[in-house]
Structures are given as C-alpha cells and as structure tokens.
C-alpha cells in the first residue's frame, strides 16, 4: 500500500493558510480561501457558526459516513480597553500564556502595528518578579498620544494577531497558526489531489481554541459514523524536558493518541493507525503523557456517539507567536490520514 504525497502542494497550502489571520470567531479569511481553493471541487456550505462543510464526491459510495475535520481558528489577542495614555488593555483568545507574548509585535485587524508591553522590571515589587505575568498586567502600545488618538484607530473587541512570519529551512517550518492550519492544508490537499476514491465529508471548523464549539455543531449537523480529526499537538522535545515529559518528538512522525484530557479514542482505529503506518512506510508515535485535547472531545460524543481517531502533527511552542514543526512529520500526517480515511470508507473497519 502506498500514498502519493504532493509535497509542493502541501508546502504552498500551509504557507498561504498560516499567513492569513483568523482567531476564534473571526475565521472569514480562511473561509474565503477554502471556497476559492475547493469551491469547484466540492459542494460547500457555511453553518450558522461559520464552519465550512464540504461534501466530496468520490468514484464510489462509502460503506460508512466519515467526517474528516480540522479547525480554522488560531489563538490571538483581543482589545478590552483603551487607557488614558493611548495604550490598549488586552486579553487572550484561546490558551495563550501571558509571558509568551511580552515584547512581541502584533498586527491589529485593521493593519495597525503594535507591541505587547508589561510593567518594567525595575518598577516591579519583589513578589511580582516571582510571579508569572497575567493579561491584566499587559497592554499593546500602538504609539498613540492618548485615548482620543487611539480611538481613531482601535475599538473595543478588535483582534490582534502575531506577526513572526513564515519561514522554512532544512526541513523545519516556523510560523504562527500552524495549529491548526496544518490540518486544514492536509484536507485541502486531499480534495485537490482526489486522494480518496469514496464519498466523504470534510469539516473546517470554527472556535476550537475557546471550547470546541464549531466541532460540536458540525458533528451534530453531519451525523457521521466515524471521525478523523487532523490537528497539531504539543511537542516538548526541548532543553530541560526529559523522558515522558517530552510528550512527543519532532521527526518521529505523526502523533496518534490513545487518550487525552477530553477523549478516549476508538481502540480499533488506534490499532489500525499502527498497522497502516507500517504498511505505507511512515513513522508514527503516540503521546507519552495524557494531556491536551482537540475537537475529538466534542465530536466523539455527538448524538449517539462517533468512532473517532486523531492524527496530529507534533509542534513545538504551540499557542505562541512562533510554532515549529518538522516537514516530514507534516507530509507523513497527510499520508497516514489518507490511508486511514480510505480504510474506514471502504468498510474494512
């Protein structure tokens, strides 16, 4: 068994998707890109919560209804107040650690650039220096003279996005929003490459980062028998992290977990991933800690229940301005996902 992988297409799609801005609740840029890319290949519709449901027609009818899913939204920041000095109070959209964004450049949704600031170290109390910062102690500085000046450019509820830029070198990719534009790119490539000979449904979902909201509604809408969730997941193969605490490792292949904080995955599908990885000649790993979660948590308990498996690209520095992945892990995630989808759709599961 072999799976054709169009690496150039996957590279191109990931770069274009990651360079778009779209935090939870503001995924319109990604929705437009999806329609522009596959609108003539699938029957696409947008749900009230913004999910794109793409019905793909293969040469054969599927034995079971499969939902292949990935979320479109990324983490980001939101403006919650405008101060007298023109700086902007902020909070996070999704699971962002405050200390990961201090000093970072951000772009507001209207294109205005700013920097994330915090209390100067020499002004901190001894207790403050020992405590991790929180978002109520951070602000964005856009160079405004005062509140009136800032209000010319910014309104409460405006989003701010990270701007680290996309870079690829020696088989490693760095960018914002790899979680989960990688999954979206894999799904788009499957459709463009006609990778599946069976009918199936692709779901590009919203608001995963704030509570799996789009996935919950999409699964209810689609009523699948099976779900294959494509994600990026935390790799901690970095200095000062040893043994099981490394969770998963870049270069060791896609991650297929047996359990995380929101899902116990279908055992037959989990075992199938092990066998298929051997059959198609790709690496595959599992997490060494039970941690994290993804849209599977909402999908697998939809209606009467959905048999669910997740295939994830291991990613360092998840939910920060600069995520890092290994290219081969990304390509192998495509190959393993396509192989698993075909096996499920054929009725051999």
CSV table of C-alpha atoms in Angstrom, one decimal, residues 234-239 241-242 245-250 315-316:
chain,number,residue,atom,x,y,z
A,234,UNK,CA,2.4,19.9,21.7
A,235,UNK,CA,5.9,18.6,21.4
A,236,UNK,CA,8.1,19.3,24.3
A,237,UNK,CA,11.4,17.9,23.0
A,238,UNK,CA,13.3,20.9,24.2
A,239,UNK,CA,16.1,21.5,26.8
A,241,UNK,CA,12.4,18.4,29.3
A,242,UNK,CA,13.3,14.8,29.7
A,245,UNK,CA,7.7,14.9,29.8
A,246,UNK,CA,8.8,15.4,26.2
A,247,UNK,CA,5.3,14.2,25.2
A,248,UNK,CA,6.2,13.7,21.5
A,249,UNK,CA,9.2,14.5,19.3
A,250,UNK,CA,9.7,16.3,16.1
A,315,UNK,CA,4.6,21.1,17.1
A,316,UNK,CA,6.9,22.9,19.4
